[in-house]
Amino acid sequence: MKRTTACIVIALAAISLAGCVSSSANTRSEVKVPDQSALGRGVNAVQSGDYAAALAELTPLAAHGNAIAQYNLGRMYYYGQGVPRDLDQATSLFRQSAAQGNPDGENNLGAGYETGEGLPQDYSQASALFRNAAVQGNAKAEYNLGRSYEHGRGLPLDYAEAAAWYTKSAQQGYVLAQYNLALMYDQGRGVSTDQAQAVIWYSKAANQGMSDAENELGVRYEKGQNVPQNDALALEWYRRSAAEGDVDALNNLGRLYENGHVVPRDYAKAIEMFRQAAEMGDVSAQASLGLAYAVTTNYSQALRWYVAAAQQGDVDAKNGLGVMYANGEGVAKDYKKAVALYREAVQGGNADAVLNLGAMYFQGFGVSHDLVAAYALANVAASMEGGTPSNAINNRDITTGLMSAVQIKLGDALTSRMQKEGLLKALDSR
């Protein structure tokens, strides 16, 4: 298949800070203050975004030792909400809250130790704090503890434990845990591979607006993987994910417009999708954007994006750039440069570059005219994934028609060597 599919998704590595204000009870000690109703007003003010009021209500409570006020005020300093951002002050408040057993404070202090924000990085301290909060049922801490097990940070690597904690968090509706649990079922890590469960948890995360999960569902509905094939749902999930700026979804949606699959072919829309992802630095999108511009003969833009992707090692871009030099599209025709670019792409496993290099040997452009090499390269290209076997077979058949029986025998032998020794090594050692 061509480069037009970009749908692998990895597990999120984001540390989960408690993302909303804490209203949990102070589980180990509660310092009385003159006006306990101020706590409710302060928490409500944070929720409504009235940070000046929140600061006025929560500061005295925090100073009197209220763990919930300390946590919420710490979040304000961490995010710079109504106060200048101050990691030291945030850390101090989280520490005071955690010391009283407040699970949100423990989780956020653990996050500081994991990231090294405001604290020396210490995975052991982080995982211990996550555990303290997780055993109290804090969903974000359960997720973070699962991550500690999944990545072996501060704890032994243990996928089963990771999956168990993700499950606890996911069952409370925490979206990051739902997505990571889906990945565990998808990949069979810590649990038996179970695509039905993977789809359930991808769906739960997607229905909460998680773009990675939305894209994953799009891929599954497009291909009919563990769900009934449904182009309309694939398009809907891709569009939802792309609207949130997910680069994989933008690539997938661009591919649909480029190929005229599910939607009418529309290069302008394909370019729009690829450009959004390319401008976010996605190399795959940059190469796809180069191709889309080349197809629409906007060679200056094609050259710009092919070069950007090729400089980062993208083999599809190197192949596309080779085509531009071979044909003199937007650049001076330069067969030797085209051959060099094809060879780099061949080294990276690009099937189209193998076919294109064979065409150069067939014509004697930039290399010696060599039907045996052209035949062998077309043979190899026909058997590679990600290329266009019909074109490779056509090239091979045309070449065969010009070869003697001896040359065909040599071509078959060279094909075998390329497959065993490596394509370029066998080609260069003839």
Coordinates of C-alpha atoms in Angstrom, one line a residue:
M1 CA 0.0 0.0 0.0
K2 CA 1.2 3.5 -0.7
R3 CA 2.2 5.8 2.1
T4 CA -1.3 7.1 2.4
T5 CA -2.1 5.2 5.7
A6 CA -0.8 6.7 8.9
C7 CA -2.8 5.2 11.7
I8 CA -0.5 3.7 14.4
V9 CA -1.2 5.0 17.7
I10 CA 1.0 4.9 20.8
A11 CA 0.3 4.9 24.2
L12 CA 0.0 8.4 25.8
A13 CA 2.9 9.3 28.0
A14 CA 1.3 12.3 29.5
I15 CA 1.4 12.5 33.3
S16 CA -2.0 13.1 34.7
L17 CA -2.2 16.0 37.0
A18 CA -5.5 16.2 38.8
G19 CA -7.4 18.0 36.2
C20 CA -10.3 19.4 38.2
V21 CA -10.7 20.9 41.6
S22 CA -10.7 18.5 44.5
S23 CA -13.7 18.2 46.7
S24 CA -12.5 15.0 48.4
A25 CA -12.4 14.9 52.2
N26 CA -9.2 15.5 54.1
T27 CA -8.7 11.9 54.9
R28 CA -6.1 12.1 57.7
S29 CA -6.5 15.5 59.5
E30 CA -8.7 18.5 59.2
V31 CA -7.6 21.9 60.7
K32 CA -10.7 23.9 61.6
V33 CA -10.9 27.4 60.3
P34 CA -13.3 30.1 61.2
D35 CA -15.4 29.9 58.1
Q36 CA -15.7 26.4 56.5
S37 CA -18.2 27.6 54.0
A38 CA -15.3 29.6 52.4
L39 CA -14.0 26.3 51.1
G40 CA -17.1 25.6 49.0
R41 CA -17.1 29.2 47.7
G42 CA -13.4 28.9 46.9
V43 CA -13.8 25.6 45.1
N44 CA -16.8 26.9 43.1
A45 CA -14.8 30.1 42.2
V46 CA -12.0 27.9 40.7
Q47 CA -14.6 25.9 38.8
S48 CA -16.2 29.0 37.4
G49 CA -12.8 30.6 36.5
D50 CA -13.2 33.5 39.1
Y51 CA -9.7 33.1 40.3
A52 CA -9.6 36.4 42.2
A53 CA -12.4 35.2 44.4
A54 CA -10.9 31.8 44.6
L55 CA -7.6 33.3 45.8
A56 CA -9.3 35.4 48.4
E57 CA -11.3 32.4 49.8
L58 CA -8.6 29.7 49.6
T59 CA -5.5 31.5 50.8
P60 CA -6.6 31.8 54.5
L61 CA -7.9 28.2 54.5
A62 CA -4.6 26.9 53.1
A63 CA -2.6 28.9 55.6
H64 CA -4.7 27.2 58.4
G65 CA -3.9 23.8 57.0
N66 CA -6.9 22.8 55.0
A67 CA -5.7 20.1 52.6
I68 CA -8.3 20.7 50.0
A69 CA -7.6 24.4 49.9
Q70 CA -3.9 23.7 49.7
Y71 CA -4.4 21.4 46.7
N72 CA -6.7 23.8 44.8
L73 CA -4.5 26.8 45.5
G74 CA -1.5 24.7 44.4
R75 CA -3.2 24.1 41.1
M76 CA -3.7 27.8 40.6
Y77 CA 0.0 28.5 41.1
Y78 CA 0.9 25.5 38.9
Y79 CA -1.2 26.8 36.0
G80 CA -0.8 30.5 36.7
Q81 CA -4.5 31.0 37.2
G82 CA -5.2 34.3 38.8
V83 CA -1.5 34.4 40.1
P84 CA 1.9 34.4 38.4
R85 CA 2.9 30.8 37.6
D86 CA 5.1 29.6 40.5
L87 CA 6.2 26.0 40.5
D88 CA 7.9 26.3 43.9
Q89 CA 4.8 27.6 45.5
A90 CA 2.6 25.0 43.8
T91 CA 5.0 22.3 44.9
S92 CA 5.0 23.6 48.5
L93 CA 1.2 23.6 48.6
F94 CA 0.9 20.1 47.0
R95 CA 3.4 18.8 49.6
Q96 CA 1.4 20.3 52.5
S97 CA -1.8 18.8 51.1
A98 CA -0.2 15.4 50.4
A99 CA 1.2 15.3 54.0
Q100 CA -2.3 15.2 55.2
G101 CA -3.2 12.3 52.9
N102 CA -5.2 14.3 50.4
P103 CA -5.1 12.1 47.3
D104 CA -5.2 14.9 44.8
G105 CA -2.3 16.6 46.5
E106 CA -0.4 13.2 46.6
N107 CA -1.0 12.7 42.9
N108 CA 0.1 16.1 41.9
L109 CA 3.2 16.0 44.1
G110 CA 4.0 12.6 42.5
A111 CA 3.6 14.2 39.1
G112 CA 6.2 16.8 40.1
Y113 CA 8.7 14.1 41.1
E114 CA 8.1 12.2 37.8
T115 CA 8.5 15.2 35.5
G116 CA 11.1 17.0 37.6
E117 CA 9.0 20.1 37.6
G118 CA 9.7 22.0 40.8
L119 CA 11.4 18.9 42.3
P120 CA 14.4 16.6 41.6
Q121 CA 13.2 13.9 39.3
D122 CA 12.6 10.8 41.4
Y123 CA 10.5 7.9 39.9
S124 CA 10.5 6.0 43.2
Q125 CA 9.0 8.9 45.1
A126 CA 6.5 9.5 42.3
S127 CA 5.3 6.0 42.2
A128 CA 4.9 5.8 46.0
L129 CA 2.8 9.0 46.0
F130 CA 0.7 7.7 43.1
R131 CA 0.1 4.5 45.0
N132 CA -1.0 6.4 48.2
A133 CA -3.5 8.3 46.1
A134 CA -4.6 5.3 44.0
V135 CA -5.5 3.1 46.9
Q136 CA -7.9 5.9 47.9
G137 CA -9.6 5.5 44.6
N138 CA -8.2 8.6 42.8
A139 CA -8.7 7.9 39.1
K140 CA -5.8 10.1 37.9
A141 CA -3.4 8.5 40.4
E142 CA -4.6 5.0 39.3
Y143 CA -3.8 5.9 35.7
N144 CA -0.4 7.4 36.7
L145 CA 0.4 4.3 38.8
G146 CA -0.5 2.1 35.8
R147 CA 2.0 4.2 33.7
S148 CA 4.7 3.7 36.3
Y149 CA 4.2 -0.1 35.9
E150 CA 3.9 0.0 32.1
H151 CA 7.2 1.9 31.7
G152 CA 9.1 0.5 34.7
R153 CA 9.5 3.9 36.3
G154 CA 10.1 3.6 40.0
L155 CA 8.6 0.2 39.9
P156 CA 9.4 -3.1 38.1
L157 CA 8.1 -3.3 34.6
D158 CA 4.8 -5.1 34.9
Y159 CA 2.2 -5.0 32.2
A160 CA -0.4 -7.0 34.2
E161 CA -0.2 -4.5 37.0
A162 CA -0.4 -1.6 34.5
A163 CA -3.5 -3.1 33.0
A164 CA -5.1 -3.7 36.4
W165 CA -4.6 0.0 37.4
Y166 CA -5.7 1.3 34.0
T167 CA -8.9 -0.8 34.5
K168 CA -9.7 0.7 37.8
S169 CA -9.2 4.2 36.4
A170 CA -11.0 3.5 33.2
Q171 CA -14.0 2.2 35.0
Q172 CA -14.2 5.5 36.8
G173 CA -14.4 7.2 33.3
Y174 CA -10.9 8.6 33.1
V175 CA -10.3 9.0 29.4
L176 CA -6.5 8.5 29.3
A177 CA -6.8 5.2 31.2
Q178 CA -9.6 4.1 28.8
Y179 CA -7.4 4.7 25.8
N180 CA -4.3 3.1 27.3
L181 CA -6.4 0.1 28.4
A182 CA -7.7 -0.2 24.8
L183 CA -4.1 -0.3 23.6
M184 CA -3.3 -3.1 26.2
Y185 CA -6.1 -5.2 24.8
D186 CA -5.2 -4.3 21.3
Q187 CA -1.6 -5.4 21.7
G188 CA -2.0 -8.1 24.3
R189 CA 0.1 -6.5 26.9
G190 CA -0.7 -7.4 30.5
V191 CA -4.0 -8.9 29.3
S192 CA -4.9 -11.5 26.6
T193 CA -5.4 -9.9 23.2
D194 CA -9.1 -9.1 23.0
Q195 CA -10.1 -6.9 20.1
A196 CA -13.7 -6.7 21.3
Q197 CA -12.5 -5.2 24.5
A198 CA -10.2 -2.9 22.7
V199 CA -13.0 -1.5 20.6
I200 CA -15.2 -1.0 23.7
W201 CA -12.5 1.1 25.4
Y202 CA -11.5 3.0 22.3
S203 CA -15.2 3.8 21.8
K204 CA -15.5 5.0 25.4
A205 CA -12.4 7.3 25.0
A206 CA -13.6 8.5 21.6
N207 CA -17.0 9.4 23.0
Q208 CA -15.3 11.6 25.5
G209 CA -13.5 13.4 22.6
M210 CA -10.1 11.9 22.7
S211 CA -8.6 12.4 19.3
D212 CA -6.3 9.4 19.2
A213 CA -9.2 7.1 20.0
E214 CA -11.4 8.8 17.4
N215 CA -8.8 8.3 14.8
E216 CA -8.3 4.6 15.8
L217 CA -12.0 4.0 15.4
G218 CA -11.9 5.7 12.0
V219 CA -9.2 3.3 10.9
R220 CA -11.1 0.3 12.2
Y221 CA -14.4 1.3 10.5
E222 CA -12.6 2.0 7.2
K223 CA -10.9 -1.4 7.2
G224 CA -13.6 -3.4 8.9
Q225 CA -11.2 -4.4 11.6
N226 CA -13.2 -6.0 14.5
V227 CA -16.2 -3.8 13.6
P228 CA -18.5 -3.9 10.6
Q229 CA -16.9 -2.0 7.7
N230 CA -18.6 1.4 7.5
D231 CA -17.2 4.2 5.4
A232 CA -19.6 6.8 6.8
L233 CA -18.5 6.1 10.4
A234 CA -14.8 6.1 9.3
L235 CA -15.2 9.5 7.8
E236 CA -17.1 10.8 10.8
W237 CA -14.5 9.7 13.3
Y238 CA -11.6 11.0 11.1
R239 CA -13.3 14.3 10.8
R240 CA -13.9 14.6 14.6
S241 CA -10.3 13.7 15.3
A242 CA -8.9 16.0 12.6
A243 CA -11.0 18.9 13.9
E244 CA -9.0 18.6 17.1
G245 CA -5.7 18.7 15.2
D246 CA -4.7 15.0 15.4
V247 CA -2.0 14.5 12.8
D248 CA -2.8 10.9 12.1
A249 CA -6.4 11.8 11.4
L250 CA -5.4 14.7 9.2
N251 CA -3.2 12.3 7.2
N252 CA -6.0 9.7 7.0
L253 CA -8.6 12.3 5.9
G254 CA -6.1 13.8 3.4
R255 CA -5.5 10.3 2.0
L256 CA -9.2 9.7 1.5
Y257 CA -9.5 13.0 -0.5
E258 CA -6.4 12.2 -2.4
N259 CA -7.5 8.7 -3.5
G260 CA -11.2 9.5 -3.9
H261 CA -12.1 6.8 -1.4
V262 CA -15.2 7.3 0.7
V263 CA -15.3 10.9 -0.5
P264 CA -15.0 12.4 -4.0
R265 CA -11.4 12.9 -5.0
D266 CA -10.5 16.5 -4.1
Y267 CA -6.8 17.4 -4.2
A268 CA -7.5 20.9 -2.7
K269 CA -9.0 19.3 0.4
A270 CA -6.3 16.7 0.5
I271 CA -3.7 19.5 0.4
E272 CA -5.6 21.3 3.2
M273 CA -5.5 18.3 5.5
F274 CA -1.8 17.4 4.7
R275 CA -0.7 21.0 5.1
Q276 CA -2.2 21.3 8.6
A277 CA -0.3 18.2 9.7
A278 CA 2.8 19.2 7.9
E279 CA 2.9 22.6 9.5
M280 CA 2.8 20.8 12.9
G281 CA 6.0 19.1 11.9
D282 CA 4.6 15.7 10.8
V283 CA 7.1 14.2 8.4
S284 CA 4.6 11.8 6.8
A285 CA 2.3 14.7 6.0
Q286 CA 5.1 16.7 4.6
A287 CA 5.9 13.9 2.1
S288 CA 2.2 13.4 1.3
L289 CA 1.9 17.1 0.8
G290 CA 4.8 17.1 -1.6
L291 CA 3.1 14.3 -3.6
A292 CA -0.2 16.1 -3.7
Y293 CA 1.5 19.3 -5.0
A294 CA 3.4 17.3 -7.6
V295 CA 0.2 15.6 -8.9
T296 CA -1.3 19.1 -9.2
T297 CA 1.9 20.3 -11.0
N298 CA 2.6 22.9 -8.3
Y299 CA 6.3 21.9 -8.4
S300 CA 7.7 24.7 -6.3
Q301 CA 5.5 23.7 -3.4
A302 CA 6.2 20.0 -4.1
L303 CA 9.9 20.6 -4.0
R304 CA 9.6 22.6 -0.7
W305 CA 7.8 19.9 1.1
Y306 CA 9.7 16.9 -0.4
V307 CA 13.0 18.5 0.7
A308 CA 11.6 19.2 4.2
A309 CA 10.6 15.6 4.6
A310 CA 13.7 14.1 2.8
Q311 CA 16.1 16.0 5.1
Q312 CA 14.4 14.2 8.0
G313 CA 15.0 10.9 6.3
D314 CA 11.6 10.2 4.9
V315 CA 12.1 7.6 2.1
D316 CA 8.8 8.4 0.3
A317 CA 9.9 12.0 0.0
K318 CA 13.3 10.9 -1.3
N319 CA 11.6 8.8 -3.9
G320 CA 9.3 11.7 -4.9
L321 CA 12.2 14.1 -5.1
G322 CA 14.1 11.6 -7.3
V323 CA 11.1 11.6 -9.7
M324 CA 11.3 15.4 -9.9
Y325 CA 15.0 15.3 -10.8
A326 CA 14.5 12.5 -13.3
N327 CA 11.7 14.3 -15.0
G328 CA 13.0 17.9 -14.6
E329 CA 9.9 19.0 -12.7
G330 CA 10.5 22.2 -10.9
V331 CA 14.3 21.5 -11.0
A332 CA 16.9 21.0 -13.6
K333 CA 16.9 17.5 -14.9
D334 CA 19.6 15.5 -13.2
Y335 CA 19.6 11.8 -13.7
K336 CA 22.6 11.1 -11.3
K337 CA 20.9 13.0 -8.5
A338 CA 17.7 11.1 -9.2
V339 CA 19.6 7.8 -9.0
A340 CA 21.2 8.8 -5.7
L341 CA 17.9 9.7 -4.2
Y342 CA 16.3 6.5 -5.4
R343 CA 19.1 4.5 -3.9
E344 CA 18.6 6.3 -0.5
A345 CA 14.9 5.5 -0.7
V346 CA 15.7 1.9 -1.7
Q347 CA 17.9 1.5 1.3
G348 CA 14.9 2.5 3.4
G349 CA 12.7 -0.1 1.9
N350 CA 10.6 2.0 -0.5
A351 CA 9.1 -0.2 -3.1
D352 CA 8.4 2.6 -5.6
A353 CA 12.0 3.6 -5.5
V354 CA 13.1 0.1 -6.3
L355 CA 10.8 0.2 -9.4
N356 CA 12.1 3.7 -10.3
L357 CA 15.7 2.6 -10.0
G358 CA 15.0 -0.3 -12.3
A359 CA 13.5 2.1 -14.8
M360 CA 16.8 4.1 -14.8
Y361 CA 18.8 0.9 -15.5
F362 CA 16.3 0.1 -18.3
Q363 CA 16.8 3.5 -20.0
G364 CA 20.5 4.0 -19.0
F365 CA 19.7 7.3 -17.3
G366 CA 22.3 8.2 -14.7
V367 CA 23.6 4.5 -14.7
S368 CA 24.7 2.1 -17.4
H369 CA 22.0 0.6 -19.5
D370 CA 21.5 -2.8 -17.9
L371 CA 18.5 -5.0 -18.7
V372 CA 19.5 -7.7 -16.2
A373 CA 19.5 -5.1 -13.4
A374 CA 16.3 -3.6 -14.6
Y375 CA 14.6 -7.0 -14.7
A376 CA 15.8 -8.0 -11.2
L377 CA 14.7 -4.7 -9.7
A378 CA 11.3 -4.9 -11.2
N379 CA 11.0 -8.5 -9.9
V380 CA 11.9 -7.4 -6.4
A381 CA 9.5 -4.4 -6.5
A382 CA 6.7 -6.7 -7.6
S383 CA 7.0 -8.7 -4.4
M384 CA 7.3 -5.8 -2.0
E385 CA 4.6 -4.4 0.2
G386 CA 3.6 -0.8 -0.1
G387 CA 4.4 -0.5 -3.9
T388 CA 2.4 -1.0 -7.1
P389 CA 2.9 -4.6 -8.1
S390 CA 1.0 -4.1 -11.4
N391 CA 3.4 -1.5 -12.5
A392 CA 6.4 -3.6 -11.5
I393 CA 5.1 -6.6 -13.3
N394 CA 4.4 -4.5 -16.4
N395 CA 8.0 -3.2 -16.3
R396 CA 9.4 -6.7 -15.9
D397 CA 7.3 -8.0 -18.8
I398 CA 8.5 -5.2 -21.1
T399 CA 12.1 -5.8 -20.0
T400 CA 11.7 -9.6 -20.5
G401 CA 10.7 -9.0 -24.1
L402 CA 14.0 -7.5 -24.9
M403 CA 16.2 -10.0 -23.1
S404 CA 17.8 -13.3 -24.2
A405 CA 17.3 -16.5 -22.3
V406 CA 20.8 -16.1 -20.8
Q407 CA 20.0 -12.6 -19.6
I408 CA 16.7 -13.8 -18.0
K409 CA 18.6 -16.5 -16.2
L410 CA 21.1 -14.0 -14.9
G411 CA 18.2 -11.7 -13.9
D412 CA 16.6 -14.5 -11.9
A413 CA 19.9 -15.2 -10.1
L414 CA 20.4 -11.5 -9.3
T415 CA 16.8 -11.4 -8.0
S416 CA 17.6 -14.2 -5.6
R417 CA 20.8 -12.5 -4.5
M418 CA 19.0 -9.2 -3.8
Q419 CA 16.5 -11.0 -1.6
K420 CA 19.2 -12.8 0.3
E421 CA 22.1 -10.4 0.5
G422 CA 20.3 -7.0 0.3
L423 CA 19.3 -5.2 -2.8
L424 CA 22.0 -2.6 -3.2
K425 CA 24.8 -4.9 -2.0
A426 CA 23.9 -7.5 -4.6
L427 CA 23.4 -4.8 -7.3
D428 CA 26.8 -3.2 -6.6
S429 CA 28.7 -6.4 -6.4
R430 CA 27.8 -7.6 -9.9

